mmCIF file of C-alpha atoms in Angstrom:
data_model
loop_
_atom_site.group_PDB
_atom_site.id
_atom_site.type_symbol
_atom_site.label_atom_id
_atom_site.label_comp_id
_atom_site.label_asym_id
_atom_site.label_seq_id
_atom_site.Cartn_x
_atom_site.Cartn_y
_atom_site.Cartn_z
ATOM 1 C CA UNK A 1 -1.341 60.280 -3.016
ATOM 2 C CA UNK A 2 -3.474 58.090 -5.249
ATOM 3 C CA UNK A 3 -3.091 54.381 -4.556
ATOM 4 C CA UNK A 4 -1.465 52.377 -7.298
ATOM 5 C CA UNK A 5 -3.642 49.984 -9.237
ATOM 6 C CA UNK A 6 -2.596 46.430 -9.925
ATOM 7 C CA UNK A 7 -1.671 47.510 -13.459
ATOM 8 C CA UNK A 8 0.599 50.211 -12.000
ATOM 9 C CA UNK A 9 2.280 47.676 -9.749
ATOM 10 C CA UNK A 10 2.530 44.855 -12.274
ATOM 11 C CA UNK A 11 3.122 46.696 -15.538
ATOM 12 C CA UNK A 12 1.487 46.057 -18.884
ATOM 13 C CA UNK A 13 -0.104 42.651 -19.382
ATOM 14 C CA UNK A 14 -0.522 41.827 -23.081
ATOM 15 C CA UNK A 15 -2.851 39.129 -24.344
ATOM 16 C CA UNK A 16 -1.079 35.798 -23.825
ATOM 17 C CA UNK A 17 0.120 33.850 -26.839
ATOM 18 C CA UNK A 18 -1.746 30.627 -27.517
ATOM 19 C CA UNK A 19 0.061 27.451 -26.467
ATOM 20 C CA UNK A 20 2.155 25.792 -29.134
ATOM 21 C CA UNK A 21 3.261 22.173 -29.240
ATOM 22 C CA UNK A 22 4.350 20.006 -32.194
ATOM 23 C CA UNK A 23 2.088 17.138 -31.134
ATOM 24 C CA UNK A 24 -0.943 19.313 -30.361
ATOM 25 C CA UNK A 25 -1.714 21.244 -33.544
ATOM 26 C CA UNK A 26 -5.059 22.707 -32.474
ATOM 27 C CA UNK A 27 -5.482 25.177 -29.614
ATOM 28 C CA UNK A 28 -8.524 27.360 -29.256
ATOM 29 C CA UNK A 29 -10.764 28.962 -26.679
ATOM 30 C CA UNK A 30 -13.376 26.692 -25.097
ATOM 31 C CA UNK A 31 -17.081 26.687 -25.942
ATOM 32 C CA UNK A 32 -20.033 24.826 -24.391
ATOM 33 C CA UNK A 33 -19.533 22.146 -27.035
ATOM 34 C CA UNK A 34 -16.250 21.292 -25.265
ATOM 35 C CA UNK A 35 -17.841 20.260 -21.956
ATOM 36 C CA UNK A 36 -17.565 16.555 -22.763
ATOM 37 C CA UNK A 37 -13.988 16.949 -23.986
ATOM 38 C CA UNK A 38 -12.993 18.781 -20.802
ATOM 39 C CA UNK A 39 -14.733 16.161 -18.699
ATOM 40 C CA UNK A 40 -12.937 13.356 -20.529
ATOM 41 C CA UNK A 41 -9.559 14.973 -19.837
ATOM 42 C CA UNK A 42 -10.495 15.580 -16.195
ATOM 43 C CA UNK A 43 -11.710 12.024 -15.687
ATOM 44 C CA UNK A 44 -8.534 10.507 -17.130
ATOM 45 C CA UNK A 45 -6.344 12.835 -15.067
ATOM 46 C CA UNK A 46 -8.346 12.123 -11.927
ATOM 47 C CA UNK A 47 -7.711 8.398 -12.156
ATOM 48 C CA UNK A 48 -4.013 9.203 -11.684
ATOM 49 C CA UNK A 49 -4.011 12.317 -9.510
ATOM 50 C CA UNK A 50 -6.941 11.640 -7.152
ATOM 51 C CA UNK A 51 -8.244 8.113 -7.797
ATOM 52 C CA UNK A 52 -10.849 8.175 -4.992
ATOM 53 C CA UNK A 53 -13.004 10.902 -6.564
ATOM 54 C CA UNK A 54 -13.815 12.413 -9.942
ATOM 55 C CA UNK A 55 -14.975 15.758 -11.264
ATOM 56 C CA UNK A 56 -18.688 15.521 -12.171
ATOM 57 C CA UNK A 57 -19.625 16.627 -15.653
ATOM 58 C CA UNK A 58 -22.268 18.828 -14.017
ATOM 59 C CA UNK A 59 -19.593 20.860 -12.237
ATOM 60 C CA UNK A 60 -17.864 21.669 -15.519
ATOM 61 C CA UNK A 61 -21.160 22.445 -17.240
ATOM 62 C CA UNK A 62 -22.137 24.797 -14.394
ATOM 63 C CA UNK A 63 -19.115 26.995 -15.060
ATOM 64 C CA UNK A 64 -20.449 27.766 -18.539
ATOM 65 C CA UNK A 65 -23.530 29.281 -16.918
ATOM 66 C CA UNK A 66 -21.762 31.471 -14.350
ATOM 67 C CA UNK A 67 -21.969 35.205 -15.052
ATOM 68 C CA UNK A 68 -18.387 35.841 -13.842
ATOM 69 C CA UNK A 69 -16.853 33.172 -16.105
ATOM 70 C CA UNK A 70 -16.221 33.614 -19.812
ATOM 71 C CA UNK A 71 -14.672 30.435 -21.201
ATOM 72 C CA UNK A 72 -14.379 32.028 -24.627
ATOM 73 C CA UNK A 73 -11.780 34.278 -23.065
ATOM 74 C CA UNK A 74 -10.497 32.428 -20.024
ATOM 75 C CA UNK A 75 -10.187 28.747 -21.022
ATOM 76 C CA UNK A 76 -7.916 27.288 -23.651
ATOM 77 C CA UNK A 77 -8.207 23.699 -24.887
ATOM 78 C CA UNK A 78 -5.856 21.633 -27.058
ATOM 79 C CA UNK A 79 -6.524 18.739 -29.446
ATOM 80 C CA UNK A 80 -4.271 16.171 -31.105
ATOM 81 C CA UNK A 81 -4.211 15.791 -34.875
ATOM 82 C CA UNK A 82 -6.916 13.094 -34.709
ATOM 83 C CA UNK A 83 -9.201 15.350 -32.658
ATOM 84 C CA UNK A 84 -8.463 13.732 -29.297
ATOM 85 C CA UNK A 85 -8.764 16.278 -26.439
ATOM 86 C CA UNK A 86 -5.360 16.541 -24.792
ATOM 87 C CA UNK A 87 -5.383 19.379 -22.241
ATOM 88 C CA UNK A 88 -7.195 22.461 -21.057
ATOM 89 C CA UNK A 89 -6.445 25.337 -18.740
ATOM 90 C CA UNK A 90 -8.508 28.140 -17.220
ATOM 91 C CA UNK A 91 -7.922 31.417 -15.387
ATOM 92 C CA UNK A 92 -11.049 32.732 -13.654
ATOM 93 C CA UNK A 93 -11.458 35.930 -11.638
ATOM 94 C CA UNK A 94 -13.243 35.228 -8.368
ATOM 95 C CA UNK A 95 -16.550 37.156 -8.219
ATOM 96 C CA UNK A 96 -15.818 38.586 -4.754
ATOM 97 C CA UNK A 97 -13.532 41.625 -4.714
ATOM 98 C CA UNK A 98 -14.079 42.817 -1.161
ATOM 99 C CA UNK A 99 -10.544 42.236 0.115
ATOM 100 C CA UNK A 100 -8.515 41.222 -2.937
ATOM 101 C CA UNK A 101 -8.724 40.382 -6.617
ATOM 102 C CA UNK A 102 -8.117 36.685 -7.024
ATOM 103 C CA UNK A 103 -7.603 34.655 -10.157
ATOM 104 C CA UNK A 104 -7.908 30.886 -9.795
ATOM 105 C CA UNK A 105 -6.087 28.817 -12.383
ATOM 106 C CA UNK A 106 -7.067 25.216 -12.989
ATOM 107 C CA UNK A 107 -6.801 22.631 -15.708
ATOM 108 C CA UNK A 108 -5.634 19.167 -16.657
ATOM 109 C CA UNK A 109 -3.343 17.338 -19.053
ATOM 110 C CA UNK A 110 -4.428 13.869 -20.098
ATOM 111 C CA UNK A 111 -1.972 11.398 -18.477
ATOM 112 C CA UNK A 112 -1.049 9.897 -21.850
ATOM 113 C CA UNK A 113 0.204 13.328 -22.926
ATOM 114 C CA UNK A 114 2.255 14.234 -19.884
ATOM 115 C CA UNK A 115 6.022 14.655 -19.771
ATOM 116 C CA UNK A 116 6.008 16.052 -23.322
ATOM 117 C CA UNK A 117 5.915 19.760 -22.543
ATOM 118 C CA UNK A 118 2.162 20.137 -22.997
ATOM 119 C CA UNK A 119 1.647 21.109 -19.358
ATOM 120 C CA UNK A 120 4.418 23.695 -19.630
ATOM 121 C CA UNK A 121 2.547 25.378 -22.469
ATOM 122 C CA UNK A 122 -0.807 25.301 -20.669
ATOM 123 C CA UNK A 123 0.546 26.721 -17.404
ATOM 124 C CA UNK A 124 2.427 29.427 -19.273
ATOM 125 C CA UNK A 125 -0.814 30.535 -20.918
ATOM 126 C CA UNK A 126 -2.781 30.289 -17.661
ATOM 127 C CA UNK A 127 -0.320 32.389 -15.717
ATOM 128 C CA UNK A 128 -0.083 35.047 -18.433
ATOM 129 C CA UNK A 129 -3.880 35.224 -18.608
ATOM 130 C CA UNK A 130 -4.135 35.464 -14.812
ATOM 131 C CA UNK A 131 -1.695 38.375 -14.732
ATOM 132 C CA UNK A 132 -3.586 40.066 -17.545
ATOM 133 C CA UNK A 133 -6.892 39.684 -15.721
ATOM 134 C CA UNK A 134 -5.431 41.145 -12.532
ATOM 135 C CA UNK A 135 -4.010 44.128 -14.380
ATOM 136 C CA UNK A 136 -7.304 44.718 -16.201
ATOM 137 C CA UNK A 137 -9.250 44.853 -12.952
ATOM 138 C CA UNK A 138 -8.207 48.440 -12.279
ATOM 139 C CA UNK A 139 -8.289 47.617 -8.575
ATOM 140 C CA UNK A 140 -5.982 49.021 -5.926
ATOM 141 C CA UNK A 141 -6.548 45.936 -3.759
ATOM 142 C CA UNK A 142 -3.954 43.161 -3.468
ATOM 143 C CA UNK A 143 -3.912 40.683 -6.332
ATOM 144 C CA UNK A 144 -3.572 36.924 -5.997
ATOM 145 C CA UNK A 145 -3.020 34.051 -8.400
ATOM 146 C CA UNK A 146 -3.992 30.728 -6.810
ATOM 147 C CA UNK A 147 -3.836 27.106 -7.922
ATOM 148 C CA UNK A 148 -4.169 23.615 -6.455
ATOM 149 C CA UNK A 149 -1.918 20.609 -7.028
ATOM 150 C CA UNK A 150 -2.621 17.143 -5.689
ATOM 151 C CA UNK A 151 -0.117 15.676 -3.277
ATOM 152 C CA UNK A 152 0.828 13.025 -5.830
ATOM 153 C CA UNK A 153 1.253 15.517 -8.686
ATOM 154 C CA UNK A 154 4.638 17.095 -8.006
ATOM 155 C CA UNK A 155 5.073 17.880 -11.698
ATOM 156 C CA UNK A 156 2.090 20.256 -11.685
ATOM 157 C CA UNK A 157 3.419 21.981 -8.571
ATOM 158 C CA UNK A 158 6.847 22.398 -10.185
ATOM 159 C CA UNK A 159 5.327 24.018 -13.289
ATOM 160 C CA UNK A 160 3.431 26.503 -11.130
ATOM 161 C CA UNK A 161 6.517 27.286 -9.066
ATOM 162 C CA UNK A 162 8.363 28.301 -12.245
ATOM 163 C CA UNK A 163 5.954 31.232 -12.409
ATOM 164 C CA UNK A 164 6.520 32.340 -8.852
ATOM 165 C CA UNK A 165 3.663 30.537 -7.123
ATOM 166 C CA UNK A 166 4.623 29.038 -3.779
ATOM 167 C CA UNK A 167 2.979 26.445 -1.557
ATOM 168 C CA UNK A 168 1.150 28.267 1.214
ATOM 169 C CA UNK A 169 -1.123 25.556 2.576
ATOM 170 C CA UNK A 170 -1.781 21.838 2.583
ATOM 171 C CA UNK A 171 -5.247 20.312 2.808
ATOM 172 C CA UNK A 172 -5.840 16.745 3.954
ATOM 173 C CA UNK A 173 -8.630 14.409 2.913
ATOM 174 C CA UNK A 174 -10.046 12.484 5.861
ATOM 175 C CA UNK A 175 -12.421 9.516 6.000
ATOM 176 C CA UNK A 176 -14.604 8.022 8.714
ATOM 177 C CA UNK A 177 -16.074 4.545 8.849
ATOM 178 C CA UNK A 178 -19.778 5.023 9.582
ATOM 179 C CA UNK A 179 -20.054 1.510 11.037
ATOM 180 C CA UNK A 180 -18.109 2.764 14.045
ATOM 181 C CA UNK A 181 -20.225 4.172 16.899
ATOM 182 C CA UNK A 182 -21.051 7.875 16.700
ATOM 183 C CA UNK A 183 -21.000 9.373 20.201
ATOM 184 C CA UNK A 184 -24.225 11.031 21.287
ATOM 185 C CA UNK A 185 -24.008 14.755 21.950
ATOM 186 C CA UNK A 186 -26.496 16.788 23.889
ATOM 187 C CA UNK A 187 -27.944 19.863 22.213
ATOM 188 C CA UNK A 188 -27.331 22.939 24.406
ATOM 189 C CA UNK A 189 -30.385 24.746 25.720
ATOM 190 C CA UNK A 190 -31.765 27.313 23.323
ATOM 191 C CA UNK A 191 -30.557 25.587 20.145
ATOM 192 C CA UNK A 192 -32.428 23.371 17.689
ATOM 193 C CA UNK A 193 -31.049 20.913 15.118
ATOM 194 C CA UNK A 194 -32.887 20.706 11.795
ATOM 195 C CA UNK A 195 -32.073 19.280 8.338
ATOM 196 C CA UNK A 196 -31.128 21.747 5.623
ATOM 197 C CA UNK A 197 -34.022 22.882 3.439
ATOM 198 C CA UNK A 198 -34.068 24.954 0.263
ATOM 199 C CA UNK A 199 -36.053 27.815 1.806
ATOM 200 C CA UNK A 200 -33.079 28.451 4.081
ATOM 201 C CA UNK A 201 -30.610 28.832 1.189
ATOM 202 C CA UNK A 202 -29.896 32.543 1.635
ATOM 203 C CA UNK A 203 -29.729 32.235 5.423
ATOM 204 C CA UNK A 204 -27.251 29.398 4.995
ATOM 205 C CA UNK A 205 -25.182 31.560 2.628
ATOM 206 C CA UNK A 206 -25.060 34.324 5.239
ATOM 207 C CA UNK A 207 -23.928 31.805 7.865
ATOM 208 C CA UNK A 208 -21.324 30.352 5.512
ATOM 209 C CA UNK A 209 -19.789 33.734 4.729
ATOM 210 C CA UNK A 210 -19.702 34.707 8.401
ATOM 211 C CA UNK A 211 -18.183 31.397 9.491
ATOM 212 C CA UNK A 212 -15.461 31.404 6.832
ATOM 213 C CA UNK A 213 -14.589 35.101 6.924
ATOM 214 C CA UNK A 214 -11.452 34.490 8.977
ATOM 215 C CA UNK A 215 -10.446 31.193 7.375
ATOM 216 C CA UNK A 216 -7.230 31.179 5.365
ATOM 217 C CA UNK A 217 -7.739 31.895 1.669
ATOM 218 C CA UNK A 218 -11.519 32.127 1.925
ATOM 219 C CA UNK A 219 -13.549 34.710 0.031
ATOM 220 C CA UNK A 220 -17.307 35.281 0.330
ATOM 221 C CA UNK A 221 -19.414 32.947 -1.761
ATOM 222 C CA UNK A 222 -21.616 34.807 -4.255
ATOM 223 C CA UNK A 223 -25.369 34.061 -4.413
ATOM 224 C CA UNK A 224 -25.102 32.699 -7.956
ATOM 225 C CA UNK A 225 -22.298 30.289 -7.067
ATOM 226 C CA UNK A 226 -24.006 29.291 -3.847
ATOM 227 C CA UNK A 227 -27.262 28.479 -5.591
ATOM 228 C CA UNK A 228 -25.431 26.215 -8.044
ATOM 229 C CA UNK A 229 -24.121 24.299 -5.026
ATOM 230 C CA UNK A 230 -27.192 24.068 -2.801
ATOM 231 C CA UNK A 231 -29.590 23.738 -5.737
ATOM 232 C CA UNK A 232 -27.466 21.226 -7.598
ATOM 233 C CA UNK A 233 -28.001 17.484 -8.033
ATOM 234 C CA UNK A 234 -25.553 16.318 -5.359
ATOM 235 C CA UNK A 235 -26.433 18.152 -2.142
ATOM 236 C CA UNK A 236 -28.380 15.902 0.218
ATOM 237 C CA UNK A 237 -30.601 17.969 2.542
ATOM 238 C CA UNK A 238 -31.396 14.852 4.597
ATOM 239 C CA UNK A 239 -27.675 14.411 5.336
ATOM 240 C CA UNK A 240 -27.097 18.124 5.982
ATOM 241 C CA UNK A 241 -27.699 19.621 9.406
ATOM 242 C CA UNK A 242 -28.270 23.150 10.665
ATOM 243 C CA UNK A 243 -28.153 24.491 14.216
ATOM 244 C CA UNK A 244 -30.664 27.263 14.828
ATOM 245 C CA UNK A 245 -30.598 29.935 17.493
ATOM 246 C CA UNK A 246 -34.118 31.221 17.088
ATOM 247 C CA UNK A 247 -34.457 31.644 13.315
ATOM 248 C CA UNK A 248 -30.753 32.237 12.737
ATOM 249 C CA UNK A 249 -28.456 29.532 11.384
ATOM 250 C CA UNK A 250 -25.434 29.498 13.696
ATOM 251 C CA UNK A 251 -23.780 26.216 12.644
ATOM 252 C CA UNK A 252 -24.026 23.940 9.634
ATOM 253 C CA UNK A 253 -22.767 20.711 8.137
ATOM 254 C CA UNK A 254 -23.644 20.310 4.456
ATOM 255 C CA UNK A 255 -23.094 17.001 2.697
ATOM 256 C CA UNK A 256 -23.420 15.752 -0.861
ATOM 257 C CA UNK A 257 -23.529 12.360 -2.537
ATOM 258 C CA UNK A 258 -22.093 11.506 -5.947
ATOM 259 C CA UNK A 259 -22.733 7.823 -6.528
ATOM 260 C CA UNK A 260 -20.302 7.785 -9.449
ATOM 261 C CA UNK A 261 -17.475 8.081 -6.893
ATOM 262 C CA UNK A 262 -18.527 5.100 -4.824
ATOM 263 C CA UNK A 263 -16.661 2.538 -6.924
ATOM 264 C CA UNK A 264 -13.502 4.671 -6.923
ATOM 265 C CA UNK A 265 -13.485 4.969 -3.136
ATOM 266 C CA UNK A 266 -14.635 1.397 -2.684
ATOM 267 C CA UNK A 267 -17.512 2.401 -0.441
ATOM 268 C CA UNK A 268 -20.786 4.302 -0.538
ATOM 269 C CA UNK A 269 -20.183 7.639 1.130
ATOM 270 C CA UNK A 270 -21.229 11.196 1.831
ATOM 271 C CA UNK A 271 -18.811 14.017 1.097
ATOM 272 C CA UNK A 272 -19.023 16.764 3.711
ATOM 273 C CA UNK A 273 -18.597 19.940 1.707
ATOM 274 C CA UNK A 274 -18.863 22.563 4.429
ATOM 275 C CA UNK A 275 -18.734 22.679 8.219
ATOM 276 C CA UNK A 276 -18.895 26.011 10.024
ATOM 277 C CA UNK A 277 -19.935 27.937 13.101
ATOM 278 C CA UNK A 278 -20.651 31.662 12.944
ATOM 279 C CA UNK A 279 -18.115 33.682 14.869
ATOM 280 C CA UNK A 280 -20.531 34.849 17.590
ATOM 281 C CA UNK A 281 -21.329 31.240 18.561
ATOM 282 C CA UNK A 282 -17.937 29.565 18.635
ATOM 283 C CA UNK A 283 -16.701 27.763 21.715
ATOM 284 C CA UNK A 284 -20.094 26.222 22.533
ATOM 285 C CA UNK A 285 -19.535 22.755 21.099
ATOM 286 C CA UNK A 286 -21.726 23.344 18.063
ATOM 287 C CA UNK A 287 -19.246 22.015 15.490
ATOM 288 C CA UNK A 288 -19.002 18.463 16.882
ATOM 289 C CA UNK A 289 -22.744 18.540 17.534
ATOM 290 C CA UNK A 290 -23.703 19.361 13.947
ATOM 291 C CA UNK A 291 -21.128 16.966 12.460
ATOM 292 C CA UNK A 292 -22.273 14.075 14.637
ATOM 293 C CA UNK A 293 -25.883 14.652 13.633
ATOM 294 C CA UNK A 294 -24.992 14.510 9.926
ATOM 295 C CA UNK A 295 -22.879 11.401 10.483
ATOM 296 C CA UNK A 296 -25.812 9.677 12.172
ATOM 297 C CA UNK A 297 -28.074 10.655 9.267
ATOM 298 C CA UNK A 298 -25.585 9.228 6.763
ATOM 299 C CA UNK A 299 -25.229 6.004 8.725
ATOM 300 C CA UNK A 300 -29.018 5.688 8.991
ATOM 301 C CA UNK A 301 -29.213 6.135 5.195
ATOM 302 C CA UNK A 302 -26.992 3.073 4.814
ATOM 303 C CA UNK A 303 -23.840 4.873 3.688
ATOM 304 C CA UNK A 304 -20.526 3.300 4.648
ATOM 305 C CA UNK A 305 -18.166 6.269 4.964
ATOM 306 C CA UNK A 306 -17.963 10.024 5.382
ATOM 307 C CA UNK A 307 -15.262 12.055 3.611
ATOM 308 C CA UNK A 308 -14.101 15.651 4.062
ATOM 309 C CA UNK A 309 -11.125 17.936 3.406
ATOM 310 C CA UNK A 310 -9.471 20.103 6.033
ATOM 311 C CA UNK A 311 -6.831 22.814 6.190
ATOM 312 C CA UNK A 312 -3.962 21.203 8.124
ATOM 313 C CA UNK A 313 -3.075 24.552 9.718
ATOM 314 C CA UNK A 314 -6.592 25.745 10.506
ATOM 315 C CA UNK A 315 -6.510 27.979 13.600
ATOM 316 C CA UNK A 316 -9.923 26.617 14.623
ATOM 317 C CA UNK A 317 -8.351 23.222 15.366
ATOM 318 C CA UNK A 318 -10.561 21.531 12.786
ATOM 319 C CA UNK A 319 -8.019 18.791 12.043
ATOM 320 C CA UNK A 320 -7.911 17.709 15.692
ATOM 321 C CA UNK A 321 -11.691 17.955 15.944
ATOM 322 C CA UNK A 322 -12.202 15.608 13.022
ATOM 323 C CA UNK A 323 -9.682 13.140 14.437
ATOM 324 C CA UNK A 324 -11.604 13.156 17.716
ATOM 325 C CA UNK A 325 -14.739 12.273 15.748
ATOM 326 C CA UNK A 326 -13.078 9.255 14.173
ATOM 327 C CA UNK A 327 -11.796 10.680 10.883
ATOM 328 C CA UNK A 328 -8.474 9.380 9.539
ATOM 329 C CA UNK A 329 -6.208 11.259 7.099
ATOM 330 C CA UNK A 330 -5.725 9.775 3.616
ATOM 331 C CA UNK A 331 -4.676 12.017 0.686
ATOM 332 C CA UNK A 332 -3.196 15.524 0.568
ATOM 333 C CA UNK A 333 -3.465 18.560 -1.724
ATOM 334 C CA UNK A 334 -1.380 21.738 -1.773
ATOM 335 C CA UNK A 335 -2.417 25.313 -2.522
ATOM 336 C CA UNK A 336 0.076 27.486 -4.390
ATOM 337 C CA UNK A 337 -0.188 31.257 -4.386
ATOM 338 C CA UNK A 338 1.517 34.309 -5.832
ATOM 339 C CA UNK A 339 0.609 37.726 -4.492
ATOM 340 C CA UNK A 340 0.962 41.166 -6.060
#
């Protein structure tokens, strides 16, 4: 028997109707000329939802260059009568389709325009577009719609839950004071610690995808997306550490610095984007080793804190590991999912 496609399982998915709101007369699909408008909305929303960090303009601009993203189809933006950008919402298909087809929905409503029904309209469009994109895929794999909502933004979570998304995971932001001593750790025989360097980009991608293959919700990172990250303006190779077994990267700790966030957090800091150990080398103490080395590099660079995010239910025990290294939990974020 032929396996059913997502369209067979979900039914027809017509093109979603554009949002409508009496106070937001203009809705249209986004173009590159809207990058600043989207960033303005995101910045204002961030001051309320996650005041210790902000979305860089570069991150938004990068999405307009990704081959798997078509904002002219997958992002809607709304403007008030005077041209003020009010809200935007996106629904992007993840480029990896090895194990499932996933659509990530994201967006913001300017805080001054909340509690007026604008968010309801945006989420309704996002969800309808996500369902449409899943049905169009023609895939027989499972389909997933995924979204994030900050711990302080219960309203966003409630809007998503109206469309059948449910909280499946919580992530915690943790901080460490780099003025506190960083315990020395001995490198096991046969391994070498080196800073990250650009010529190791593809090797690091291979290590990342191996290390995260069994992590909840993780999909392989595509070369294009990966290059935007490691080749972008924020990654700090001098604060990023690799563990080598011969020529193979077997553990990594990659950190970035966005000085625009220092005032918001109240301290200069490194954000640790990724920590991982390939599956064949787990249980050898490489994770605390590589983290400690990056922490020492950040402290030597004069930074005051280190920040990271962790899955609170990670089976690798990451949360406990970070606590043992001096990290303290601060904010929380939930992941909401609907599966088909």
